Amino acid sequence: MTMWKKVCAGMLSAALVTSAAGTVFAAESSDEVVSLVTQPGQPLVTTTTAKTTAAAPAKETAAKAEAPAKVELADKLVINLAARSIAAIRDNQKVALYPVGPGKVSTPTPTGYYKVIDKEVNPTWTDPGDASASIPSGPSNPLGYRWIGIGGNYGIHGTNRPESIGHYVSNGCIRMHEEDVEKIYDMVEVGTPVEITYNRIVVEKTPDDQIAYYIYPDGYGWQNVTTADVNKWLAGYGVSDFVTDADVEQKIQASDGNPTYVAKVYPLYVNGQKLKGKAVVQDDITYLPAVDLAEAAKVSLGWKPEEKVLVSSYGQAVGYKKKDTLYCNADDVATLYHLDGGLNAGKFELKTQAKKQETVPVVENGKAVENGTAKTEAEVYAEATKETAKNAKAAVTDAKAAAKDVKAEAKAK
C-alpha cells in the first residue's frame, strides 16, 4: 500500500468542558461562619451539634459492559489512534470496541472525518505500484477476508498477521483481527460515518454509572497531556473534585491505558428542577453540592471552615470541601435543607418536606382521647361554640325549672 497523503496534519482538539458544581472560597484559618447563601428571614443556626457521617472504606467495582445481543447497524465508527481501538456507536452509546493496528509512526493514519465508500468480502490484494501483482483471497492475503473502504486505497480490513494488532504497523490502513472485522463489517453500510481521532484522554460512564478515565501513551508524539487537561475532561462528568492532582499526575506518568474508576454519578433534581451539580457516590457516601442545594431550596447556608461544618437556617451538619467546592452528605439534606428523597430511576430527586398537620386531641368529659383525629382550628372552634351554646341552653332550662319550683313552694305557704 502506498503512503497516505496527509489530509489532516494535526490531531483533533479534545472538547473540554468546565465543572458545573458551585465553587466556594473560605479562609481555613477562621472558625467563624462564612455565609454562602442568604435567604430573607432565614438566619443561620449556630447552636446545634453537627451530625457526622462515617465513611465506609470499601470501593465498588464497576461491572463490565456486555456485548450486544444481536447485530444491528452502527450509527458511526470511531477510531482512536492513541488507544489503538475502534468503537461502533449506536444511539450515542458504545456498543462494540475492538483493538486495531493503525499506521506506523513514519506513515501515521491521519485524523479526520470519513465514511464507508465500499465493502468487499474475500478481497483481492493488488500492489498499488504494480497492478499485475496481486494476491487472491486466502491465508496469504494481507487484507484478510473483509475490506471496508473509507477513501482512496485506504480502509479497515483483516490481516494475516494477527500479532501486529495493537501496534503501529501499517502504511495507514486500520488492521483488525479477522473475527472482529467481520463483526464490524456486518454493522456498517455504505455511507456510515467514520471518525478518526487521536485522544490520549478518554473518560466514559460505564453501564453501572461509574465514571472511569484512561490515559494512553503518546505513540505518535502528537499530544502532550497535563493535569489540567485531565481535570477538564473529568469536570464534564462531574467528578473532577473527587480525584487529587497527585493521583492524576501519577496516572499521566503511567499512561498505561488502564481504567481508573472514580465514582458513580447521577443527575440531581430539587422540586423537579435539574441542578448544575450532580450527586456523586464515592466510598459509600453520596455527596451533594451544598451551595447548589441551598439556592434551589431557598435556604440560607454558611460554612465554619475551622470545624468543617455547614450551617443552614434549620441546622448543622458536617461539610466536605473538595478542591474549591463544598459538599454535604445526602443523609443530612433533611437537617440542612428540609428536603426528602433519594435515587430514583437513575436520578437523585429531592423535594421540600411537606408541613406536618398537628393532631388535635378529641376531648370527652374533660379528658383527651388518644389517637384523636386531626381537625382544623375552624372545626375545633365550631365544635367548642356549639358545645358552649348547648351548655348555655341547658343552664337556662335548669334556671327556669328552679324558678318554677321556688314559685310553687311560695304558693303552697
Short mmCIF file of C-alpha atoms in Angstrom, two decimals:
data_model
loop_
_atom_site.label_atom_id
_atom_site.label_comp_id
_atom_site.label_asym_id
_atom_site.label_seq_id
_atom_site.Cartn_x
_atom_site.Cartn_y
_atom_site.Cartn_z
CA MET A 1 0.00 0.00 0.00
CA THR A 2 1.21 3.46 -0.78
CA MET A 3 1.80 6.03 1.91
CA TRP A 4 -1.24 8.11 2.77
CA LYS A 5 -1.44 11.66 1.61
CA LYS A 6 -1.93 13.50 4.87
CA VAL A 7 -5.33 15.19 4.86
CA CYS A 8 -5.26 16.41 8.44
CA ALA A 9 -1.83 17.37 9.70
CA GLY A 10 -2.78 17.95 13.29
CA MET A 11 -4.73 15.94 15.79
CA LEU A 12 -8.34 16.71 16.63
CA SER A 13 -8.63 19.02 19.59
CA ALA A 14 -10.43 17.42 22.53
CA ALA A 15 -13.67 19.07 23.54
CA LEU A 16 -13.20 20.19 27.12
CA VAL A 17 -15.91 21.39 29.45
CA THR A 18 -15.76 23.06 32.83
CA SER A 19 -17.22 21.92 36.13
CA ALA A 20 -20.87 22.58 36.78
CA ALA A 21 -20.62 22.35 40.56
CA GLY A 22 -20.78 25.52 42.66
CA THR A 23 -17.43 26.98 43.74
CA VAL A 24 -16.84 28.43 47.20
CA PHE A 25 -13.92 30.22 48.78
CA ALA A 26 -13.37 30.26 52.54
CA ALA A 27 -10.44 31.09 54.80
CA GLU A 28 -9.48 27.87 56.54
CA SER A 29 -7.82 29.73 59.42
CA SER A 30 -11.12 31.20 60.70
CA ASP A 31 -13.63 29.42 62.95
CA GLU A 32 -16.37 31.93 62.12
CA VAL A 33 -19.36 31.07 59.97
CA VAL A 34 -18.77 32.16 56.38
CA SER A 35 -22.09 33.00 54.72
CA LEU A 36 -22.53 31.14 51.41
CA VAL A 37 -26.22 31.64 50.55
CA THR A 38 -28.50 34.16 52.29
CA GLN A 39 -32.29 33.93 52.13
CA PRO A 40 -34.57 36.67 53.56
CA GLY A 41 -35.90 35.85 57.05
CA GLN A 42 -33.77 32.71 57.41
CA PRO A 43 -30.91 33.19 59.89
CA LEU A 44 -28.25 30.54 60.22
CA VAL A 45 -28.49 28.05 63.07
CA THR A 46 -25.32 28.16 65.14
CA THR A 47 -26.06 26.27 68.33
CA THR A 48 -26.88 22.69 67.35
CA THR A 49 -24.26 19.99 67.29
CA ALA A 50 -23.01 18.91 63.90
CA LYS A 51 -24.06 15.48 62.76
CA THR A 52 -21.23 13.30 61.46
CA THR A 53 -21.43 10.51 58.95
CA ALA A 54 -18.72 7.86 58.87
CA ALA A 55 -17.25 6.95 55.52
CA ALA A 56 -17.01 3.28 54.61
CA PRO A 57 -13.65 2.31 53.12
CA ALA A 58 -14.91 -0.20 50.59
CA LYS A 59 -14.99 0.87 46.92
CA GLU A 60 -17.33 -0.76 44.47
CA THR A 61 -16.04 -2.45 41.36
CA ALA A 62 -17.64 -1.39 38.10
CA ALA A 63 -19.39 -4.05 36.08
CA LYS A 64 -18.15 -4.67 32.56
CA ALA A 65 -20.35 -3.86 29.61
CA GLU A 66 -21.97 -6.85 27.95
CA ALA A 67 -21.85 -7.46 24.23
CA PRO A 68 -25.00 -6.55 22.31
CA ALA A 69 -27.48 -9.40 22.00
CA LYS A 70 -27.82 -9.06 18.24
CA VAL A 71 -26.00 -7.37 15.40
CA GLU A 72 -27.56 -4.06 14.38
CA LEU A 73 -26.27 -1.27 12.20
CA ALA A 74 -23.97 1.24 13.89
CA ASP A 75 -24.60 4.97 13.56
CA LYS A 76 -20.86 5.55 13.13
CA LEU A 77 -17.39 4.13 13.76
CA VAL A 78 -14.89 5.98 15.95
CA ILE A 79 -11.19 5.09 15.74
CA ASN A 80 -8.89 6.41 18.47
CA LEU A 81 -5.32 6.11 17.23
CA ALA A 82 -3.84 6.80 20.67
CA ALA A 83 -5.88 3.96 22.19
CA ARG A 84 -5.44 1.79 19.07
CA SER A 85 -9.12 0.93 19.17
CA ILE A 86 -12.24 1.09 17.02
CA ALA A 87 -15.70 1.59 18.51
CA ALA A 88 -19.13 1.08 16.98
CA ILE A 89 -21.54 3.77 18.17
CA ARG A 90 -25.31 3.47 18.22
CA ASP A 91 -27.68 5.98 19.84
CA ASN A 92 -24.62 7.75 21.28
CA GLN A 93 -23.64 4.57 23.10
CA LYS A 94 -20.55 2.44 22.55
CA VAL A 95 -21.92 -0.97 21.53
CA ALA A 96 -18.66 -2.64 20.45
CA LEU A 97 -14.95 -1.96 20.97
CA TYR A 98 -12.04 -3.78 19.33
CA PRO A 99 -8.23 -3.36 19.12
CA VAL A 100 -6.65 -2.22 15.86
CA GLY A 101 -3.25 -1.84 14.24
CA PRO A 102 -3.01 1.69 12.75
CA GLY A 103 -0.27 3.29 10.66
CA LYS A 104 3.40 3.32 11.59
CA VAL A 105 4.97 6.43 13.12
CA SER A 106 6.57 7.08 9.72
CA THR A 107 3.24 6.59 7.91
CA PRO A 108 0.64 7.63 10.51
CA THR A 109 -3.06 7.22 10.00
CA PRO A 110 -4.37 10.80 9.69
CA THR A 111 -7.25 12.03 11.82
CA GLY A 112 -10.41 13.31 10.21
CA TYR A 113 -13.98 12.55 9.21
CA TYR A 114 -14.65 9.90 6.59
CA LYS A 115 -17.38 7.47 5.58
CA VAL A 116 -17.67 3.93 4.26
CA ILE A 117 -17.47 4.10 0.47
CA ASP A 118 -17.32 0.39 -0.35
CA LYS A 119 -17.38 -3.09 1.23
CA GLU A 120 -15.96 -6.37 -0.06
CA VAL A 121 -15.93 -9.97 1.11
CA ASN A 122 -12.82 -12.01 0.26
CA PRO A 123 -10.97 -9.06 -1.31
CA THR A 124 -8.03 -9.48 -3.67
CA TRP A 125 -4.93 -7.50 -2.75
CA THR A 126 -3.35 -5.60 -5.64
CA ASP A 127 0.02 -3.92 -5.40
CA PRO A 128 -0.66 -0.17 -5.84
CA GLY A 129 2.68 0.17 -7.62
CA ASP A 130 2.19 -2.80 -9.93
CA ALA A 131 -1.37 -3.67 -10.97
CA SER A 132 -0.19 -7.01 -12.37
CA ALA A 133 0.93 -8.18 -8.91
CA SER A 134 -1.96 -9.39 -6.79
CA ILE A 135 -2.84 -11.94 -4.12
CA PRO A 136 -6.27 -13.62 -4.17
CA SER A 137 -8.33 -14.17 -1.03
CA GLY A 138 -6.75 -16.72 1.27
CA PRO A 139 -4.23 -17.15 4.11
CA SER A 140 -1.54 -15.17 2.25
CA ASN A 141 -3.74 -12.16 1.58
CA PRO A 142 -2.66 -9.22 3.83
CA LEU A 143 -6.22 -7.84 3.78
CA GLY A 144 -7.77 -10.88 5.40
CA TYR A 145 -11.34 -11.72 4.40
CA ARG A 146 -13.10 -8.36 4.81
CA TRP A 147 -12.46 -4.88 3.39
CA ILE A 148 -14.25 -1.66 4.41
CA GLY A 149 -13.03 1.19 2.22
CA ILE A 150 -13.08 4.73 3.63
CA GLY A 151 -11.36 6.63 0.81
CA GLY A 152 -8.71 6.13 -1.86
CA ASN A 153 -6.68 2.96 -1.28
CA TYR A 154 -7.28 3.05 2.46
CA GLY A 155 -9.67 1.20 4.67
CA ILE A 156 -10.42 -1.08 7.60
CA HIS A 157 -9.57 -4.71 6.98
CA GLY A 158 -8.48 -8.04 8.42
CA THR A 159 -4.91 -9.31 8.40
CA ASN A 160 -2.83 -12.43 8.07
CA ARG A 161 -0.56 -11.05 10.81
CA PRO A 162 -2.75 -11.05 13.95
CA GLU A 163 0.30 -10.43 16.17
CA SER A 164 0.53 -6.91 14.70
CA ILE A 165 -2.79 -5.79 16.17
CA GLY A 166 -2.33 -3.27 18.97
CA HIS A 167 0.82 -1.81 17.40
CA TYR A 168 1.55 0.99 14.93
CA VAL A 169 2.32 -1.21 11.94
CA SER A 170 0.59 -0.30 8.68
CA ASN A 171 1.07 2.21 5.89
CA GLY A 172 -2.05 4.00 7.09
CA CYS A 173 -4.85 1.42 6.94
CA ILE A 174 -6.60 0.07 10.03
CA ARG A 175 -5.88 -3.61 10.65
CA MET A 176 -8.17 -5.78 12.76
CA HIS A 177 -8.37 -9.36 13.98
CA GLU A 178 -10.40 -11.34 11.46
CA GLU A 179 -13.21 -12.27 13.84
CA ASP A 180 -13.51 -8.60 14.88
CA VAL A 181 -13.53 -7.07 11.41
CA GLU A 182 -16.23 -9.50 10.33
CA LYS A 183 -18.45 -8.22 13.15
CA ILE A 184 -17.74 -4.59 12.28
CA TYR A 185 -18.36 -5.37 8.59
CA ASP A 186 -21.90 -6.51 9.41
CA MET A 187 -22.57 -3.38 11.48
CA VAL A 188 -21.87 -0.80 8.75
CA GLU A 189 -23.16 0.02 5.30
CA VAL A 190 -22.01 2.32 2.53
CA GLY A 191 -22.35 5.85 3.86
CA THR A 192 -21.73 5.04 7.55
CA PRO A 193 -19.58 7.87 9.05
CA VAL A 194 -16.06 7.02 10.24
CA GLU A 195 -14.34 9.38 12.70
CA ILE A 196 -10.59 9.04 13.28
CA THR A 197 -9.21 10.81 16.36
CA TYR A 198 -6.08 10.94 18.47
CA ASN A 199 -7.19 11.30 22.08
CA ARG A 200 -4.87 10.18 24.86
CA ILE A 201 -7.52 11.05 27.48
CA VAL A 202 -10.71 9.01 27.43
CA VAL A 203 -13.50 9.36 30.00
CA GLU A 204 -16.60 7.19 29.94
CA LYS A 205 -19.62 6.28 32.02
CA THR A 206 -19.96 2.53 32.50
CA PRO A 207 -23.33 0.71 32.42
CA ASP A 208 -23.45 0.77 36.25
CA ASP A 209 -22.98 4.59 36.30
CA GLN A 210 -19.28 4.56 37.25
CA ILE A 211 -17.08 7.25 35.74
CA ALA A 212 -13.76 5.80 34.56
CA TYR A 213 -10.86 7.53 32.85
CA TYR A 214 -7.94 6.27 30.76
CA ILE A 215 -4.68 7.86 29.66
CA TYR A 216 -2.89 6.32 26.69
CA PRO A 217 0.77 6.65 25.65
CA ASP A 218 1.74 9.24 23.04
CA GLY A 219 2.51 6.79 20.24
CA TYR A 220 2.76 9.45 17.54
CA GLY A 221 4.16 12.19 19.78
CA TRP A 222 1.22 14.39 18.85
CA GLN A 223 -0.42 15.22 22.17
CA ASN A 224 1.04 16.44 25.45
CA VAL A 225 -1.26 15.78 28.43
CA THR A 226 -1.33 17.86 31.63
CA THR A 227 -3.16 17.54 34.94
CA ALA A 228 -5.34 20.49 33.95
CA ASP A 229 -6.35 18.68 30.74
CA VAL A 230 -7.47 15.61 32.68
CA ASN A 231 -9.36 17.69 35.25
CA LYS A 232 -11.27 19.47 32.47
CA TRP A 233 -12.35 16.17 30.99
CA LEU A 234 -13.41 14.84 34.42
CA ALA A 235 -15.27 18.08 35.18
CA GLY A 236 -17.53 17.41 32.23
CA TYR A 237 -18.68 14.26 34.03
CA GLY A 238 -18.97 15.97 37.44
CA VAL A 239 -16.10 14.16 39.19
CA SER A 240 -13.05 16.43 38.91
CA ASP A 241 -13.37 17.31 42.61
CA PHE A 242 -13.06 13.64 43.53
CA VAL A 243 -9.54 12.98 42.23
CA THR A 244 -6.36 14.56 43.53
CA ASP A 245 -3.85 16.28 41.28
CA ALA A 246 -1.18 13.94 42.62
CA ASP A 247 -3.16 10.88 41.54
CA VAL A 248 -3.79 12.38 38.11
CA GLU A 249 -0.11 13.18 37.65
CA GLN A 250 0.81 9.62 38.58
CA LYS A 251 -1.74 8.37 36.06
CA ILE A 252 -0.21 10.58 33.35
CA GLN A 253 3.24 9.26 34.11
CA ALA A 254 2.00 5.69 33.77
CA SER A 255 -0.05 6.34 30.57
CA ASP A 256 -0.88 2.64 30.57
CA GLY A 257 -4.37 2.80 29.10
CA ASN A 258 -5.87 1.04 32.14
CA PRO A 259 -9.14 2.33 33.62
CA THR A 260 -9.26 4.30 36.86
CA TYR A 261 -12.73 4.27 38.42
CA VAL A 262 -13.62 7.49 40.22
CA ALA A 263 -17.23 7.46 41.41
CA LYS A 264 -20.83 6.90 40.43
CA VAL A 265 -22.64 9.98 39.17
CA TYR A 266 -26.33 10.83 38.87
CA PRO A 267 -28.20 13.96 37.73
CA LEU A 268 -29.57 15.95 40.68
CA TYR A 269 -33.08 17.43 40.93
CA VAL A 270 -34.74 19.59 43.59
CA ASN A 271 -38.52 20.01 43.34
CA GLY A 272 -38.34 18.95 39.68
CA GLN A 273 -35.57 21.41 38.79
CA LYS A 274 -32.35 19.93 37.41
CA LEU A 275 -29.27 21.39 39.11
CA LYS A 276 -25.87 22.02 37.55
CA GLY A 277 -24.12 19.98 40.22
CA LYS A 278 -24.50 16.21 40.41
CA ALA A 279 -24.96 13.53 43.04
CA VAL A 280 -21.62 11.73 43.37
CA VAL A 281 -21.30 8.38 45.16
CA GLN A 282 -17.79 7.52 46.32
CA ASP A 283 -16.79 5.07 49.06
CA ASP A 284 -20.45 4.55 50.04
CA ILE A 285 -21.08 8.26 50.68
CA THR A 286 -23.42 10.25 48.42
CA TYR A 287 -22.02 13.77 48.07
CA LEU A 288 -24.31 16.63 47.04
CA PRO A 289 -23.21 20.19 46.12
CA ALA A 290 -24.09 22.21 49.21
CA VAL A 291 -24.41 25.66 47.63
CA ASP A 292 -26.49 24.40 44.70
CA LEU A 293 -28.93 22.76 47.11
CA ALA A 294 -29.23 25.89 49.27
CA GLU A 295 -30.06 28.04 46.26
CA ALA A 296 -32.59 25.55 44.90
CA ALA A 297 -34.27 25.01 48.29
CA LYS A 298 -34.11 28.77 49.11
CA VAL A 299 -32.29 28.13 52.37
CA SER A 300 -29.58 30.30 53.93
CA LEU A 301 -26.26 28.47 54.22
CA GLY A 302 -22.95 29.17 55.93
CA TRP A 303 -19.62 27.42 56.43
CA LYS A 304 -17.44 27.01 59.52
CA PRO A 305 -14.08 26.31 57.87
CA GLU A 306 -12.22 25.51 61.07
CA GLU A 307 -14.82 22.99 62.21
CA LYS A 308 -15.69 21.84 58.68
CA VAL A 309 -19.38 22.31 59.41
CA LEU A 310 -22.20 23.55 57.19
CA VAL A 311 -24.73 25.80 58.95
CA SER A 312 -28.19 26.40 57.49
CA SER A 313 -31.42 28.08 58.54
CA TYR A 314 -32.53 24.75 60.01
CA GLY A 315 -29.46 23.07 61.48
CA GLN A 316 -25.86 21.96 61.10
CA ALA A 317 -24.04 19.03 59.53
CA VAL A 318 -20.54 18.06 58.53
CA GLY A 319 -19.38 19.53 55.21
CA TYR A 320 -16.77 18.22 52.80
CA LYS A 321 -14.53 20.65 50.96
CA LYS A 322 -13.20 19.01 47.84
CA LYS A 323 -10.88 21.34 45.98
CA ASP A 324 -12.88 24.61 45.92
CA THR A 325 -16.37 23.10 46.21
CA LEU A 326 -18.39 22.28 49.32
CA TYR A 327 -20.48 19.13 49.55
CA CYS A 328 -22.86 17.69 52.10
CA ASN A 329 -23.78 14.09 52.77
CA ALA A 330 -27.12 13.08 51.27
CA ASP A 331 -28.07 11.73 54.71
CA ASP A 332 -28.06 15.33 56.01
CA VAL A 333 -30.36 17.04 53.48
CA ALA A 334 -33.33 16.91 55.88
CA THR A 335 -31.27 18.55 58.63
CA LEU A 336 -29.80 21.28 56.42
CA TYR A 337 -32.49 21.95 53.83
CA HIS A 338 -35.73 20.21 54.94
CA LEU A 339 -35.53 18.06 51.79
CA ASP A 340 -36.52 14.42 51.34
CA GLY A 341 -35.83 11.93 48.56
CA GLY A 342 -33.08 9.85 47.01
CA LEU A 343 -32.06 7.83 43.98
CA ASN A 344 -34.96 7.06 41.66
CA ALA A 345 -34.67 5.54 38.17
CA GLY A 346 -31.16 6.86 37.59
CA LYS A 347 -31.89 10.32 39.04
CA PHE A 348 -31.26 11.72 42.50
CA GLU A 349 -34.51 13.52 43.26
CA LEU A 350 -35.21 15.69 46.31
CA LYS A 351 -38.37 17.54 47.35
CA THR A 352 -39.15 20.03 50.09
CA GLN A 353 -40.63 18.28 53.10
CA ALA A 354 -44.40 18.68 53.44
CA LYS A 355 -45.52 20.54 56.56
CA LYS A 356 -46.99 18.11 59.07
CA GLN A 357 -50.54 18.78 60.28
CA GLU A 358 -50.77 18.67 64.06
CA THR A 359 -53.26 16.27 65.61
CA VAL A 360 -55.87 17.94 67.81
CA PRO A 361 -56.96 15.67 70.67
CA VAL A 362 -60.68 14.97 70.98
CA VAL A 363 -61.92 15.89 74.46
CA GLU A 364 -64.59 13.84 76.20
CA ASN A 365 -65.63 14.52 79.75
CA GLY A 366 -62.60 16.71 80.23
CA LYS A 367 -60.12 14.00 79.14
CA ALA A 368 -58.12 13.80 75.90
CA VAL A 369 -58.80 10.71 73.80
CA GLU A 370 -55.58 9.11 72.39
CA ASN A 371 -55.20 8.74 68.63
CA GLY A 372 -57.65 11.57 68.05
CA THR A 373 -58.49 12.64 64.51
CA ALA A 374 -56.66 15.71 63.18
CA LYS A 375 -59.01 18.70 62.97
CA THR A 376 -58.65 22.25 61.75
CA GLU A 377 -58.84 25.21 64.08
CA ALA A 378 -62.14 26.23 62.49
CA GLU A 379 -63.63 22.80 63.19
CA VAL A 380 -62.47 22.84 66.78
CA TYR A 381 -63.83 26.38 67.30
CA ALA A 382 -67.16 25.46 65.76
CA GLU A 383 -67.46 22.41 67.98
CA ALA A 384 -66.48 24.42 71.04
CA THR A 385 -69.01 27.13 70.17
CA LYS A 386 -71.72 24.54 69.63
CA GLU A 387 -70.92 22.89 72.94
CA THR A 388 -70.97 26.25 74.73
CA ALA A 389 -74.35 27.09 73.25
CA LYS A 390 -75.68 23.71 74.26
CA ASN A 391 -74.45 24.15 77.79
CA ALA A 392 -75.90 27.67 77.97
CA LYS A 393 -79.31 26.42 76.84
CA ALA A 394 -79.23 23.67 79.42
CA ALA A 395 -78.33 26.22 82.09
CA VAL A 396 -81.31 28.39 81.12
CA THR A 397 -83.64 25.37 81.27
CA ASP A 398 -82.31 24.45 84.69
CA ALA A 399 -82.77 28.05 85.88
CA LYS A 400 -86.37 28.10 84.68
CA ALA A 401 -87.09 24.81 86.42
CA ALA A 402 -85.56 26.10 89.63
CA ALA A 403 -87.61 29.30 89.45
CA LYS A 404 -90.79 27.26 88.90
CA ASP A 405 -90.06 25.15 91.97
CA VAL A 406 -89.47 28.27 94.08
CA LYS A 407 -92.75 29.75 92.88
CA ALA A 408 -94.62 26.55 93.70
CA GLU A 409 -93.19 26.41 97.21
CA ALA A 410 -94.14 30.04 97.83
CA LYS A 411 -97.74 29.40 96.71
CA ALA A 412 -98.01 26.38 99.00
CA LYS A 413 -97.14 28.51 102.01
#
